Short mmCIF file of C-alpha atoms in Angstrom, two decimals:
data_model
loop_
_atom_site.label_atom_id
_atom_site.label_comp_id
_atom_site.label_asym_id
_atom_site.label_seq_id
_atom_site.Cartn_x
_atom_site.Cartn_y
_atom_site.Cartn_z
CA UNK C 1 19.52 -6.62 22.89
CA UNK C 2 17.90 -6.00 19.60
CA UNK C 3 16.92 -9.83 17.77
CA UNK C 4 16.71 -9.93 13.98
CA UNK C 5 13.61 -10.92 12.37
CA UNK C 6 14.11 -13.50 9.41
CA UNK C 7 11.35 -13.59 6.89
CA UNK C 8 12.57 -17.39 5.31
CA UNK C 9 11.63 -17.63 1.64
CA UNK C 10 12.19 -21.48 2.22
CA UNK C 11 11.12 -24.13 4.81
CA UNK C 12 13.84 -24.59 7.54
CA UNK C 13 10.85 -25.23 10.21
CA UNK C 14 10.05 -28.83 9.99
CA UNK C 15 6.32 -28.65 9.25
CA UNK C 16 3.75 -29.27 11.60
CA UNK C 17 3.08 -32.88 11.39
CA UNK C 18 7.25 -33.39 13.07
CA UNK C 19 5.80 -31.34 16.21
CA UNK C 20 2.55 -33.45 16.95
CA UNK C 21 5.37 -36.67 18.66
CA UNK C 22 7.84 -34.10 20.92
CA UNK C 23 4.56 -31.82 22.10
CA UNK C 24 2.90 -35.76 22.89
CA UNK C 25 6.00 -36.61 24.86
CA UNK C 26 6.43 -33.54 26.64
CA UNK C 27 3.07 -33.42 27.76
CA UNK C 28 3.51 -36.70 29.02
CA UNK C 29 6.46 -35.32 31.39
CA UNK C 30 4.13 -33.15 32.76
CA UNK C 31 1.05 -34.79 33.54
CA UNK C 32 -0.57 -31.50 35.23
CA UNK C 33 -0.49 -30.00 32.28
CA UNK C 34 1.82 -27.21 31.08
CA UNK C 35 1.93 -23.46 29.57
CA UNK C 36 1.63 -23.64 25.80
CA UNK C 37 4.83 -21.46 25.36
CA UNK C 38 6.87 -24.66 27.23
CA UNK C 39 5.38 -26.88 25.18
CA UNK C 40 6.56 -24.94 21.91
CA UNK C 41 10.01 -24.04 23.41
CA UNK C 42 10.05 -28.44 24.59
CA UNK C 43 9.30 -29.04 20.89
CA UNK C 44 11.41 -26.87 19.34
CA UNK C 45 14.64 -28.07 21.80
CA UNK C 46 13.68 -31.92 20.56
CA UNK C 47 13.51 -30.71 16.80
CA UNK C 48 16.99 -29.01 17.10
CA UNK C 49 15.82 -25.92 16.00
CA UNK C 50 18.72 -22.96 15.88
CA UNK C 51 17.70 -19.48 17.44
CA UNK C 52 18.08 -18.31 13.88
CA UNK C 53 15.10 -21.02 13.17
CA UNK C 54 12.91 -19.82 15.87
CA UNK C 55 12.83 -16.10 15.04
CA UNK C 56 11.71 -16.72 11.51
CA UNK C 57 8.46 -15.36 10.79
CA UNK C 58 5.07 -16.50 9.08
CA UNK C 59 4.96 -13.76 5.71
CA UNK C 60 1.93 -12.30 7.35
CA UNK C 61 4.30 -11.11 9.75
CA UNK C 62 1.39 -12.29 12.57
CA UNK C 63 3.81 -15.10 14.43
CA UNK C 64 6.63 -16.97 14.36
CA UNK C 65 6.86 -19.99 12.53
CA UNK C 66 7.32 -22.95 15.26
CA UNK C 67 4.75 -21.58 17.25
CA UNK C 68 2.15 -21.44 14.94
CA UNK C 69 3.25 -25.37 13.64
CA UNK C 70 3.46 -26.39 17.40
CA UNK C 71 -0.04 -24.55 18.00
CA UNK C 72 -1.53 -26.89 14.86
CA UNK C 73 0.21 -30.04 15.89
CA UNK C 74 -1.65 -29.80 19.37
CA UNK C 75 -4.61 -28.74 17.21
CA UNK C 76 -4.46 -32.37 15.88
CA UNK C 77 -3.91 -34.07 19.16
CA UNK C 78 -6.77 -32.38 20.53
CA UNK C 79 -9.01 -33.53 17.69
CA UNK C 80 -7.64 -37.16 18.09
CA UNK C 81 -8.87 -36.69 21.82
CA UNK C 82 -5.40 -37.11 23.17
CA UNK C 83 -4.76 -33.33 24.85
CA UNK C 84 -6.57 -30.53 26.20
CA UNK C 85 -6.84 -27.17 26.76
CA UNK C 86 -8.54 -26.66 30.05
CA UNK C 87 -7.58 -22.87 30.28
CA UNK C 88 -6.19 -20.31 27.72
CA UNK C 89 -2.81 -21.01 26.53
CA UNK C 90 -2.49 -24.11 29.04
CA UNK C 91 -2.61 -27.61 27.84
CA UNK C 92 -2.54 -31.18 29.09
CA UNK C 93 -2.98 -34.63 28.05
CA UNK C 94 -6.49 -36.52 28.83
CA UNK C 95 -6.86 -39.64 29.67
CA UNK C 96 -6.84 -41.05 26.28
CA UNK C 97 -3.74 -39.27 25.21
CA UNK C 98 -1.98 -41.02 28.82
CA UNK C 99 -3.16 -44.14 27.78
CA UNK C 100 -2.05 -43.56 23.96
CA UNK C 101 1.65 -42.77 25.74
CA UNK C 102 1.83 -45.64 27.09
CA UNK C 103 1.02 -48.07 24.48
CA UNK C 104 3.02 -46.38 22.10
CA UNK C 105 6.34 -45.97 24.20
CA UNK C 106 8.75 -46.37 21.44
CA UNK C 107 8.61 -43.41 18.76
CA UNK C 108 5.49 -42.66 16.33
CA UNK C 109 6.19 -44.27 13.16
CA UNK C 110 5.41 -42.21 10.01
CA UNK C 111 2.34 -43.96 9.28
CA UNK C 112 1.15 -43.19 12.53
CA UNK C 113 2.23 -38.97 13.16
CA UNK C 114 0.36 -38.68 9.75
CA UNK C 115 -2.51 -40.88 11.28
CA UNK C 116 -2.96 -37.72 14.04
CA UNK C 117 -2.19 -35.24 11.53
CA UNK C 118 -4.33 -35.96 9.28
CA UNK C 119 -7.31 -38.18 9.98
CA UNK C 120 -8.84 -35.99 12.84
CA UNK C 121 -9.32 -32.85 10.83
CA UNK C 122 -13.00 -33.73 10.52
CA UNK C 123 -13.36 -33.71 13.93
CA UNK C 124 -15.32 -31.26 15.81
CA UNK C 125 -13.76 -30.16 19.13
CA UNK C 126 -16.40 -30.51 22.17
CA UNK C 127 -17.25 -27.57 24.38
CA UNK C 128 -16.91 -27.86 27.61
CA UNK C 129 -19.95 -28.04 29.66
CA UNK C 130 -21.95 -28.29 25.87
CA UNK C 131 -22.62 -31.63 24.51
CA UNK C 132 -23.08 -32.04 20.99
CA UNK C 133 -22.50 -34.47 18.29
CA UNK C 134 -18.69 -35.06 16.77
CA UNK C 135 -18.04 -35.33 13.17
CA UNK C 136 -16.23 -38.62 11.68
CA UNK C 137 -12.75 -38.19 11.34
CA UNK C 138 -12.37 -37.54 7.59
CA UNK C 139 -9.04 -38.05 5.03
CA UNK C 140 -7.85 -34.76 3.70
CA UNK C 141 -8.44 -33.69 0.21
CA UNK C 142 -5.90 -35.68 -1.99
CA UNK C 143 -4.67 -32.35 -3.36
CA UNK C 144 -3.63 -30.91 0.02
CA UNK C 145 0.15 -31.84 0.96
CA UNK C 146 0.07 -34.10 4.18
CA UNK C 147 2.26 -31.80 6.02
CA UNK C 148 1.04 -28.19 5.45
CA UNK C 149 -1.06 -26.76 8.04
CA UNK C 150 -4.08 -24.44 6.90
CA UNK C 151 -1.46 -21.17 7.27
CA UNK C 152 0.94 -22.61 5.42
CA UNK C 153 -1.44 -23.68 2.90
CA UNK C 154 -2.74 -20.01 2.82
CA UNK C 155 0.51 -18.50 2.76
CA UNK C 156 1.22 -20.96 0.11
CA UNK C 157 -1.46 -19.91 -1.72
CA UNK C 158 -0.89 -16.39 -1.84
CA UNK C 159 2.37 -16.78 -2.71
CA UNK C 160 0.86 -18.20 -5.87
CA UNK C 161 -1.40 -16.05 -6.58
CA UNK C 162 1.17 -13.00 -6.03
CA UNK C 163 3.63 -14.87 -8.67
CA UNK C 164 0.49 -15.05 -11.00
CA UNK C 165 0.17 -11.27 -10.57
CA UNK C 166 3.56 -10.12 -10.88
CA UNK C 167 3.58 -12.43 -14.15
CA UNK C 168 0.39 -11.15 -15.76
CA UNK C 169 1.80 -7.48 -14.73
CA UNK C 170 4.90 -7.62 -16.48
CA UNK C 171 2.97 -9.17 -19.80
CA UNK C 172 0.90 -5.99 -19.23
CA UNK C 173 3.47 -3.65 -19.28
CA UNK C 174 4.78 -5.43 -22.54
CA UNK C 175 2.34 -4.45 -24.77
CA UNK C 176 1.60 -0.76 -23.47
CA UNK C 177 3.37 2.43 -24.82
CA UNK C 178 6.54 3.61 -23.72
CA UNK C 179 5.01 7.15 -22.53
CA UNK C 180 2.04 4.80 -20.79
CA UNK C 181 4.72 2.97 -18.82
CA UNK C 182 6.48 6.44 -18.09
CA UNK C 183 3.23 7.30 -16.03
CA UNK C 184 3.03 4.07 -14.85
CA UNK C 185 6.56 4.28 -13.32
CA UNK C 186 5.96 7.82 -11.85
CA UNK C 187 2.65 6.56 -10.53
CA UNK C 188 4.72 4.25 -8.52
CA UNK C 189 7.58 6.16 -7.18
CA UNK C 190 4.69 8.61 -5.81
CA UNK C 191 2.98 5.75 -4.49
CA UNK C 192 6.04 4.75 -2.35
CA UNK C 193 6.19 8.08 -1.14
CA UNK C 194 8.10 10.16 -3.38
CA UNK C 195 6.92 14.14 -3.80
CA UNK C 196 4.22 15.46 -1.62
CA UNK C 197 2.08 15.72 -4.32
CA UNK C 198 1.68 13.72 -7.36
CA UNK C 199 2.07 17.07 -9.06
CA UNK C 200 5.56 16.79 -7.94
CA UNK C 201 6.89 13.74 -10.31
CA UNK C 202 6.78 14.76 -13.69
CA UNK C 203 7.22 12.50 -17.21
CA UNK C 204 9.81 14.88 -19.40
CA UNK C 205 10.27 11.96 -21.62
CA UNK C 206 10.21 12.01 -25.49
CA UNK C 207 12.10 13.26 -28.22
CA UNK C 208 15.15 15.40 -26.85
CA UNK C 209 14.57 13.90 -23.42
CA UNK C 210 18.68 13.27 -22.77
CA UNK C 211 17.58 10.08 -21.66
CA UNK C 212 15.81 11.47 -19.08
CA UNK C 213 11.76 10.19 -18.16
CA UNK C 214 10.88 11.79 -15.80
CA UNK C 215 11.47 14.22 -12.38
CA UNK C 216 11.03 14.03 -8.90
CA UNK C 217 10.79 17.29 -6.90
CA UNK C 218 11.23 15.96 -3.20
CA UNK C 219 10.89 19.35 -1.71
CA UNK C 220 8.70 21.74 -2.27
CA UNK C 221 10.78 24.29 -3.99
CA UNK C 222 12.55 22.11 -6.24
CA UNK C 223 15.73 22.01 -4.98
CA UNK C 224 16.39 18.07 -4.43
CA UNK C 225 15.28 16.33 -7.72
CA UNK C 226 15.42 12.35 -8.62
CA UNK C 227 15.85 11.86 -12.76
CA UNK C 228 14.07 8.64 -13.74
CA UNK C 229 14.39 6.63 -16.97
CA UNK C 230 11.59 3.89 -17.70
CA UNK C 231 12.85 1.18 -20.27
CA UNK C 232 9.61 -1.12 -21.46
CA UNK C 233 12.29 -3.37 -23.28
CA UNK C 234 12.02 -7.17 -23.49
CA UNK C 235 16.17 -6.90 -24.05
CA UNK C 236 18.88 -6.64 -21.01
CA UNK C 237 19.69 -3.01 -20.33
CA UNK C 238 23.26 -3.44 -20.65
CA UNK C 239 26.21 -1.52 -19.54
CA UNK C 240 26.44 1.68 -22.34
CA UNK C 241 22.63 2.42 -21.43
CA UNK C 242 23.49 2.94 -17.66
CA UNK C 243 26.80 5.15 -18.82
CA UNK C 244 24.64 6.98 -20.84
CA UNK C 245 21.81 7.79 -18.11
CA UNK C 246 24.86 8.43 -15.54
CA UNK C 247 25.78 11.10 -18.35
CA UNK C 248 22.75 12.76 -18.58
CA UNK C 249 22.43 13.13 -14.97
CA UNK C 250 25.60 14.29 -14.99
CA UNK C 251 24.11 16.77 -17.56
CA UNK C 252 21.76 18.14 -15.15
CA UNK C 253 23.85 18.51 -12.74
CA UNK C 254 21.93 15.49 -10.54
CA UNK C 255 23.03 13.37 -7.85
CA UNK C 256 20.14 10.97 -7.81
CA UNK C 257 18.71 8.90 -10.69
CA UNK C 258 16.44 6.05 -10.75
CA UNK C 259 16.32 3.39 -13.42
CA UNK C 260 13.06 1.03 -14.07
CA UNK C 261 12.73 -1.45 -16.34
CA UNK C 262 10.65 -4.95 -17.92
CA UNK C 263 13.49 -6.49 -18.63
CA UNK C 264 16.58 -7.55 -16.86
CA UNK C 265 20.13 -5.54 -16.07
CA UNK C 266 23.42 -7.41 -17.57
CA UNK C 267 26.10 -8.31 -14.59
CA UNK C 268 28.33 -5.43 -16.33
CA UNK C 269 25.18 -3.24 -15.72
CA UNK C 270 25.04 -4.31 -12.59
CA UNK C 271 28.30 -3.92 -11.57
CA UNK C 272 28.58 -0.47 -13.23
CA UNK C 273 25.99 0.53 -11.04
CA UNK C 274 27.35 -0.36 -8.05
CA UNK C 275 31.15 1.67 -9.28
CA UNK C 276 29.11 4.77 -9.54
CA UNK C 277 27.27 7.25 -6.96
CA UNK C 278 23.70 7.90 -6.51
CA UNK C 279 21.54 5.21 -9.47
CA UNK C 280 19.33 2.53 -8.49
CA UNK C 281 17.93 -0.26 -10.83
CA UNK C 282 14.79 -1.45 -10.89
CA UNK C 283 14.61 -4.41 -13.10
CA UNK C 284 11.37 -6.31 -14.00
CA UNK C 285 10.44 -8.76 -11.00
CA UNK C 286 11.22 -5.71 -9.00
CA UNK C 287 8.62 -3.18 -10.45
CA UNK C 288 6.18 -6.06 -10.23
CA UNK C 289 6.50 -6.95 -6.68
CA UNK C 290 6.58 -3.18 -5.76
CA UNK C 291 3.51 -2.70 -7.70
CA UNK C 292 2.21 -5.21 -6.00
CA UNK C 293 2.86 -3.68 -2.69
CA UNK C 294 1.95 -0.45 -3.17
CA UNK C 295 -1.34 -1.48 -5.02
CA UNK C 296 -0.57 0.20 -8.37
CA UNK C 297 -2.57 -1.20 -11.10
CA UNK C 298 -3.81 -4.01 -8.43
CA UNK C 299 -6.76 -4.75 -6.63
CA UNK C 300 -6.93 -6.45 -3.62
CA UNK C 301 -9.86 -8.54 -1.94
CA UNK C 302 -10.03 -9.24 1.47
CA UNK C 303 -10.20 -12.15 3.27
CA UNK C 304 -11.58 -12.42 6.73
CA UNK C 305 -9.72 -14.87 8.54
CA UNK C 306 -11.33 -15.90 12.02
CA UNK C 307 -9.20 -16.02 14.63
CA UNK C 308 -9.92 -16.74 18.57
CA UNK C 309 -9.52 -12.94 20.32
CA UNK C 310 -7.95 -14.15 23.73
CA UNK C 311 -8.30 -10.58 24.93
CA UNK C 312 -12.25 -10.61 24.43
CA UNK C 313 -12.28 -13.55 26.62
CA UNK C 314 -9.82 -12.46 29.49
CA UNK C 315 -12.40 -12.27 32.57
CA UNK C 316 -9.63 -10.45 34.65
CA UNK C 317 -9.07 -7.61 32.03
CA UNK C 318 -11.64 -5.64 33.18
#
């Protein structure tokens, strides 16, 4: 059975801090201790997530969402001293975090889950075996929303920082000249994959151009073309401009045409599109974001992010 992947653009997970009390009070079913996995599942049963809820993914595409909240909310209760992990991807309550049960029988109040979400960060988790020297629990940084957990902060972040980019991109485009943006355009489509060879996409457009910007040869002898027109127009492309490009395809006797532009396409545009055969439209946000992705006029920076390698440490892999 094949499961669908949902990529959420908005919050449906409750955030991290609403897992710390059901992973507390399932832990405190099983006294021995439990696989990590049950204690996400446990959590995730109490919250009332859906199926569709638990196959939504982080946008790094790296885990699923309640896992990764469950695996910070535990994070927090091991920081407040009250669980464990005395073996990879096994955890269990110490004696504090019995004790803690049991004095605090009736449900966390809100005061108190953002207590353990929030006040422990500081905290330095001992090693076993090691002693050394714990930090005081700190507040977190009055800027930092109480319930976001340092990947959704990050994620949060870079979804920021991509909105800044696509932004700044568009006002770029603005102001260069329409046979600039015609390169820009083909620049793309060959970055996505289109025409072996960047030799193969090439900007026809100017005067006596039909309305046509440029061509895509996606085989080597030029039998199966793409027609392109670029627009950098701050107006709606409305519905006579995509009749017209639909003509001038139908001029060259194309079945494929592609059309890109800064601005925005008019619901009758729209819905032209969709009547006929073979056009797709590529309106402003679009271009940015697939710029963007395919790293055309963007730089990127990396970021090393630790993270434990479980594998590294697996004694019995050898």
């Amino acid at each position: 059975m094949t499961i669908k992947v949902h990529y959420a653009s908005e919050m449906t997970v409750p955030s991290y801090d609403q897992f710390i009390e059901p992973i507390l009070r399932f832990l405190a079913k099983n006294p021995d201790g439990a696989p990590a996995k049950s204690a996400h599942d446990a959590a995730a049963t109490a919250l009332g997530l859906t199926e569709e809820d638990r196959q939504q993914m982080l946008a790094s595409g790296t885990q699923l969402v309640y896992k990764n909240r469950a695996g910070w909310a535990h994070d927090r209760l091991k920081r407040a001293g009250l669980s464990s992990s005395p073996k990879r991807g096994f955890w269990r309550l110490t004696a504090e975090g019995a004790a803690f049960v049991k004095v605090h029988s009736a449900p966390l109040s809100e005061e108190e889950t953002q207590k353990l979400a929030m006040d422990f960060i500081g905290v330095r988790l001992k090693v076993p075996g090691v002693a050394g020297e714990q930090v005081l629990p700190t507040s977190a940084p009055s800027e930092a929303p109480a319930v976001a957990s340092p990947d959704d902060q990050l994620e949060v972040a870079l979804a920021e920082l991509r909105k800044s980019a696509a932004s700044d991109l568009l006002e770029i485009l603005a102001t260069v000249s329409p046979s600039f943006f015609e390169r820009v355009v083909l620049d793309l489509l060959h970055g996505m994959g289109y025409g072996a060879n960047r030799e193969d996409l090439q900007q026809v457009g100017g005067p006596g151009d039909a309305g046509i910007d440029g061509v895509i040869s996606l085989d080597r002898l030029g039998l199966e073309k793409v027609y392109v027109q670029a627009k950098r127009w701050q107006e709606n492309i409305s519905r006579p401009h995509l009749q017209a490009f639909y003509g001038a395809l139908a001029g060259q006797k194309a079945r494929k045409g592609v059309f890109i532009t800064t601005s925005l396409f008019s619901a009758q545009a729209r819905d032209y599109a969709k009547s006929v055969e073979g056009i797709v439209l590529v309106d402003g946000p679009r271009l940015a974001g697939l710029m963007i992705d395919h790293g055309i006029g963007i730089s990127a920076r990396v970021v090393r992010i630790p993270k434990i390698d479980s594998d590294y440490f697996d004694e019995n892999a050898a």
